[in-house]
Structure formats: C-alpha cells, structure tokens
Short mmCIF file of C-alpha atoms in Angstrom, two decimals:
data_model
loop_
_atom_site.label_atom_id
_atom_site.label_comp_id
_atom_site.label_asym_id
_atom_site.label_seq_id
_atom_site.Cartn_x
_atom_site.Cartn_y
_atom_site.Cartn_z
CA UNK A 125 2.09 60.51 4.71
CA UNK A 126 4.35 63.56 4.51
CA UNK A 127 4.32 66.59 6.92
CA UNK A 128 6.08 69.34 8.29
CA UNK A 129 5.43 72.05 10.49
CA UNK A 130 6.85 75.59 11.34
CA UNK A 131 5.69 77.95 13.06
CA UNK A 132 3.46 80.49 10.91
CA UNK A 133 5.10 84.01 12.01
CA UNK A 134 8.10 85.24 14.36
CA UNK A 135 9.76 88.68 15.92
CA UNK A 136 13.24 89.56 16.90
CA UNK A 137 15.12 92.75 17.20
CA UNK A 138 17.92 93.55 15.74
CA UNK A 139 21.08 91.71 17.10
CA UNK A 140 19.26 88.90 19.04
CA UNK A 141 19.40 85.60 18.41
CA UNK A 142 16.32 83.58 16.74
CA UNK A 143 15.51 80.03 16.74
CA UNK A 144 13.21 78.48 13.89
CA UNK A 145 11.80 75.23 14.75
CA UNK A 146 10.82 72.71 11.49
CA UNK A 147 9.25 68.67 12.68
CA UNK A 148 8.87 66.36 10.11
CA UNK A 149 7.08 62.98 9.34
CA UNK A 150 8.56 61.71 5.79
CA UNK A 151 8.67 58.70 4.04
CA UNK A 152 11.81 58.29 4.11
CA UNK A 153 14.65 60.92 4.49
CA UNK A 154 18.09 62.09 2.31
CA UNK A 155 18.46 65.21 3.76
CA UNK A 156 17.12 68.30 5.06
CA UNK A 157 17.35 72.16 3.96
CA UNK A 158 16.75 75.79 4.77
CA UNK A 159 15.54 78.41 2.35
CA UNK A 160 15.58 81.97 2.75
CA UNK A 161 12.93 83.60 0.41
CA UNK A 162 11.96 87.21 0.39
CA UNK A 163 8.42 88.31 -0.31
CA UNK A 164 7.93 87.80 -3.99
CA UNK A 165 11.61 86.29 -4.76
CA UNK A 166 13.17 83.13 -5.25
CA UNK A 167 14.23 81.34 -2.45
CA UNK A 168 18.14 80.86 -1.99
CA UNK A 169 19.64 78.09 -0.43
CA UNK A 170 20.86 78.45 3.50
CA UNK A 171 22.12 75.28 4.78
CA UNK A 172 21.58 71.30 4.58
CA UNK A 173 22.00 68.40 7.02
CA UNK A 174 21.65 64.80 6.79
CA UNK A 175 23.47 63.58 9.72
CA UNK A 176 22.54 64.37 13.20
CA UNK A 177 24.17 67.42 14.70
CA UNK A 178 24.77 70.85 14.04
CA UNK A 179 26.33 72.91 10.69
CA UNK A 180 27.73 76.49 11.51
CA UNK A 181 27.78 78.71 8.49
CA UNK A 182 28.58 82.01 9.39
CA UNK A 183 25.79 83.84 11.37
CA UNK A 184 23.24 80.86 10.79
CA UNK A 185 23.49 77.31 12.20
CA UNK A 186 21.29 74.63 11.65
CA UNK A 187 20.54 71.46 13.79
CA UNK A 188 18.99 68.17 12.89
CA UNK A 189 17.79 65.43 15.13
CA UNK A 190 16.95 62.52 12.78
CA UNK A 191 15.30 60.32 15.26
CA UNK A 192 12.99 62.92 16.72
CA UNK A 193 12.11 64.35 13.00
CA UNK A 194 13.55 68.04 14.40
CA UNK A 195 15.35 70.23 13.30
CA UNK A 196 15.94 74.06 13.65
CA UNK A 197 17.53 77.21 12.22
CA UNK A 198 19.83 79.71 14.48
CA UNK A 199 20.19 82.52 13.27
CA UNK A 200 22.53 85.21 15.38
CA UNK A 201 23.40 89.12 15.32
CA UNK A 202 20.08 89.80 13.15
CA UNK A 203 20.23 92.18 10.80
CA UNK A 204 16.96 94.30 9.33
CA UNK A 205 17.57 92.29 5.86
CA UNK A 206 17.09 89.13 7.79
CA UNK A 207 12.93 89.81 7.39
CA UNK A 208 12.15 86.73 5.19
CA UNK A 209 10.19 83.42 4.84
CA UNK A 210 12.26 80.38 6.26
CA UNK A 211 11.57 77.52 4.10
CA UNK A 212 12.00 73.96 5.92
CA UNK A 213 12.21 71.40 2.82
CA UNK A 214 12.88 67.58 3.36
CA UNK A 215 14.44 65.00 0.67
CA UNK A 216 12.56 62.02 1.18
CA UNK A 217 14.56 58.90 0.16
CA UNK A 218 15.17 58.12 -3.40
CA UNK A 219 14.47 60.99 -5.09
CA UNK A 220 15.26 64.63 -5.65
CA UNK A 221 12.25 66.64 -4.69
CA UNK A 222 11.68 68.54 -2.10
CA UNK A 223 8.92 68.64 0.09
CA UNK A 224 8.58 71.94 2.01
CA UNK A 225 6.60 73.43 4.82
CA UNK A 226 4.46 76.17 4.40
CA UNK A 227 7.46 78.55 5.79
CA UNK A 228 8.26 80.46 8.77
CA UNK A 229 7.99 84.43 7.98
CA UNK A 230 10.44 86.46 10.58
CA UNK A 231 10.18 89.99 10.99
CA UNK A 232 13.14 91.67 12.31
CA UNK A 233 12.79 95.15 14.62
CA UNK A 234 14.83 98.11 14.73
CA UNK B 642 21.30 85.07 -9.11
CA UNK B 643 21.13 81.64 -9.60
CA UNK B 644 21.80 81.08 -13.03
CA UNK B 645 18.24 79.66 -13.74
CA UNK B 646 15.80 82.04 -15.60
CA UNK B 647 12.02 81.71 -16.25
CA UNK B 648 9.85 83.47 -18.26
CA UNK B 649 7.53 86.00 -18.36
CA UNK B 650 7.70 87.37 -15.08
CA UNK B 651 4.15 88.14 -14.89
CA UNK B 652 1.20 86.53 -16.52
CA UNK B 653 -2.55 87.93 -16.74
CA UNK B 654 -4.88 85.78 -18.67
CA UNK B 655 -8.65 84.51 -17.95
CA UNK B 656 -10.40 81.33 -17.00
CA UNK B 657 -10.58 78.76 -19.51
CA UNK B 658 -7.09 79.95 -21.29
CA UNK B 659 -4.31 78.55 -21.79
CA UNK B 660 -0.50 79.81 -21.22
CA UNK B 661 3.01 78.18 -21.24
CA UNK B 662 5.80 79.23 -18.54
CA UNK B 663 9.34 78.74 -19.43
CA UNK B 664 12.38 77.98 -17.77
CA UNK B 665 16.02 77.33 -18.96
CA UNK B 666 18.37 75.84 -16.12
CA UNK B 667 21.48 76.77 -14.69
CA UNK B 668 24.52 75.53 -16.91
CA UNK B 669 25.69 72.49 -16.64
CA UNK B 670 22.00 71.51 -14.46
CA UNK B 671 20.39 68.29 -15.89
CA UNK B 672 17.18 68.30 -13.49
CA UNK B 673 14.62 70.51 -13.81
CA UNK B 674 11.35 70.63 -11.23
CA UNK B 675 8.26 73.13 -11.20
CA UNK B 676 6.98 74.21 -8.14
CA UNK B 677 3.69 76.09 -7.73
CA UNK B 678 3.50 78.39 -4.56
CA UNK B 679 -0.03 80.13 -3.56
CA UNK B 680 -0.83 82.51 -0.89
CA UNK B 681 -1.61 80.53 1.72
CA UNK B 682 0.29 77.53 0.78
CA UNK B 683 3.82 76.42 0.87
CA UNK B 684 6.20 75.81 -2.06
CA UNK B 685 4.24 72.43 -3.82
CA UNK B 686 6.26 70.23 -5.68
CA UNK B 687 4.70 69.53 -9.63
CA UNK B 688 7.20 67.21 -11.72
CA UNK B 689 10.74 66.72 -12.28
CA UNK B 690 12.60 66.78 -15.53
CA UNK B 691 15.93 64.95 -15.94
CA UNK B 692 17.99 64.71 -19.42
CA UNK B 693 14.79 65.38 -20.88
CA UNK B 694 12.51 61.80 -19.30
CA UNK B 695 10.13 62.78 -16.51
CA UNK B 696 11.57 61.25 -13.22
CA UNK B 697 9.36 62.48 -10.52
CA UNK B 698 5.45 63.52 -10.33
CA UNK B 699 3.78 65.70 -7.13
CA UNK B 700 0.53 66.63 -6.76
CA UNK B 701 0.34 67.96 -10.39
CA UNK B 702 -3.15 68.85 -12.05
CA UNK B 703 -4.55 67.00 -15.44
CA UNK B 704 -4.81 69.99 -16.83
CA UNK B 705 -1.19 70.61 -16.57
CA UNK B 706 2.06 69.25 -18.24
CA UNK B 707 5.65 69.85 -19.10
CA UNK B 708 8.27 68.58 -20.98
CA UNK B 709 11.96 68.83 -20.95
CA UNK B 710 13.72 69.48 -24.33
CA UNK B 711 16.75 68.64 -26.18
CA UNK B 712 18.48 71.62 -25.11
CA UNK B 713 17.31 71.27 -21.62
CA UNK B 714 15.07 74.36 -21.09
CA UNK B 715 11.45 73.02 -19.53
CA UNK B 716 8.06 74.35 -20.35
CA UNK B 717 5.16 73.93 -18.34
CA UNK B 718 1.62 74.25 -20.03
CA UNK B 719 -1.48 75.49 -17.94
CA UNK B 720 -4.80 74.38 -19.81
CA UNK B 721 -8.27 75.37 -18.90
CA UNK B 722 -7.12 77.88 -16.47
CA UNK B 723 -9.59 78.59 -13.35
CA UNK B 724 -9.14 81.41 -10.63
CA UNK B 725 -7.36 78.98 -8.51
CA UNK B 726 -4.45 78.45 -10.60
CA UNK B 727 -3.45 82.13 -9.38
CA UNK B 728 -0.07 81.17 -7.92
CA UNK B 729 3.81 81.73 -8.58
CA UNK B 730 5.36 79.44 -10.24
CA UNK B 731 8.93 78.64 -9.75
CA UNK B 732 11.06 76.35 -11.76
CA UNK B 733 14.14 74.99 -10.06
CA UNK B 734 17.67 73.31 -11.43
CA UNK B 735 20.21 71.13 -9.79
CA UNK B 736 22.80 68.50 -11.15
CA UNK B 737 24.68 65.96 -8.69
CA UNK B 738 27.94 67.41 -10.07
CA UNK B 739 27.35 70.93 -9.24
CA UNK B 740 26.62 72.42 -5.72
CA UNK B 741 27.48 70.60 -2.38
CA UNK B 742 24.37 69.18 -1.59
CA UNK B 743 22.55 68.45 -4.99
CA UNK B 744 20.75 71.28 -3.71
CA UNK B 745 17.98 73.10 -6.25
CA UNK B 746 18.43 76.57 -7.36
CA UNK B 747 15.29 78.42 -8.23
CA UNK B 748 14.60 81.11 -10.89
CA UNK B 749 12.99 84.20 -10.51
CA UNK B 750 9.79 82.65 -10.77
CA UNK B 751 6.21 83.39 -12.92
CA UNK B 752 3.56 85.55 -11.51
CA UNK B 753 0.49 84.11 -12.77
CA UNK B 754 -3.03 85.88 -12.34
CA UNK B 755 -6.29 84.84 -13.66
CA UNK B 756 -9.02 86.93 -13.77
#
C-alpha cells in the first residue's frame, strides 16, 4: 500500500525555526518533494530529494532518510507569508505521479 | 505563475450534469496529470497524459475521463455529477527536459461546486 503522514496543523512565531515531519510507506521510491500551497492556490514547488541527506535552499532545507521512510522540512527566520499548507508528495518508482499527504497547514504569529 | 492555465476558475452546476475542465500545459511540457483535491482530503492523483496516450491511472471515477490532444491541452469530463464531486481540481505539467527534478507545475486550478 501507499501512505504518508504529516502532521494535521502547526504554530510558530515569526523568526523561529519550524520543523515539518512527512513518513512514508511507498511502493517503491524516485524521489521525494515539498509543496507550498496557499489556501485556495496552486501549490509551487519547494525542494526535492532522492538521496539521503540534506538540500539547503535558501531559508528552507529539507532532509530525507530513505531507509527510515522520513523526511522533513526546515524552514528558518519565518516570515508572516510563510502561513501555508506543506505538501509532502512521494514518486513511487517507475512513474511520474505523485502521491501526496493530506498536508501540513502552518500558521505563522506576529 | 507557472505557465500552466486551466479553465474556468469556478464551476457551479447540479447533480446529474455534466461539465468539462480544461487545461493547456506549460510550453514545451509533454505530461499532463489531473489531480482532484477536497476539503478534507489531500491532493489525489486522477490520470496522466503524455504526447497525447494515457500513461498513468489513480483512483479515478467511471464517471470521469480525459484525453490529451494534438496540441497538448487536456480536458477532463465530469459525468453524472453528485454532491461529492465538490472539489478543486488541479491540472499539472512537467517534461523531463524542463525543470531540475521533472518536477510538476500546477495551474491555477478549477473550483467546482455542485449543488
């Protein structure tokens, strides 16, 4: 079967520092990415790993763990327009589609 | 903007209707997919368009199809509509050659309501 989990809802003020957590059971896996979508938008491509470790793009970083079906999204100095849905999506293998969780919405505080 | 636009924005129709969403990819983009996102559920996958052949099938109703034409744009076709079709509906482009990843870039999406 295919599954993956976030957690539902998350806080943070303003210039913290937020982790998102995404686990996945796939059958298969080519590759794992992070959407940002804001409430009634289209969601916009973050980041994208397929080998273990972590990317750094600008203020968000994102870490995958390919043996323990983890990864997460860091995302540092928040900013109000942060306040989205984090999408966690997974490429199982041969194929393009994307499978996504049912997203992570973060509200940011003044 | 991601180069990839659907239309209408917003949809109102009634059970047992039918409607068509349309979607024309980013330039260049020979994959389409449709995605169909509800309130309480993540982004589902439908069906995947590439060059025009149907290359990859989700969890997509019988009372729903698509096709892919010459000229790449992608309609999807929503028969015998019931209150729980209510969703948005995003279409989605990518192309190995174009972007890092062969990552999808979505369009504005369809609102779809049915009363």
């Amino acid at each position: 079967g295919q599954n993956i989990d976030q957690p539902t809802e998350m806080t943070a003020t303003e210039g913290a520092i937020v982790q998102i957590n995404c686990t996945y059971q796939t059958s298969g896996f080519n590759g794992l990415f992070w959407y940002q979508q804001h409430a009634g938008e289209a969601p916009t491509f973050l980041s994208y790993n397929v080998l273990d470790g972590l990317e750094e793009k600008g203020r968000f970083s994102s870490f995958l763990s390919r043996s323990k079906g983890y990864s997460y999204l860091l995302l540092k100095e928040l900013q109000m327009k942060d306040s989205a849905s984090y999408l966690c999506a997974v490429r199982p293998e041969d194929t393009d589609k994307l499978i996504f969780g049912t997203g992570t919405r973060l509200q940011v505080f003044p | 903007d991601s180069g990839v636009t659907q239309t209408p924005k917003h949809l109102i129709t009634a059970t047992g209707q039918r409607v068509t969403l349309r979607c024309s990819p980013r330039s260049g983009d020979l994959s389409v997919y449709w995605y169909q996102q509800s309130l309480d559920q993540g982004l589902q996958f439908l069906i995947q368009y590439y060059n025009g052949e149907e290359r990859a099938k989700g969890n997509i109703l019988e009372r729903f199809s698509a096709q892919q034409f010459p000229d790449l744009h992608s309609e999807l076709n929503l028969s015998s509509l019931e209150l729980g079709d209510s969703a948005l509906y995003f279409c989605a482009s990518s192309s190995p050659t174009s972007g890092s990843y062969n990552e999808q870039f979505f369009g504005p999406g369809t609102r779809l309501t049915v009363l």
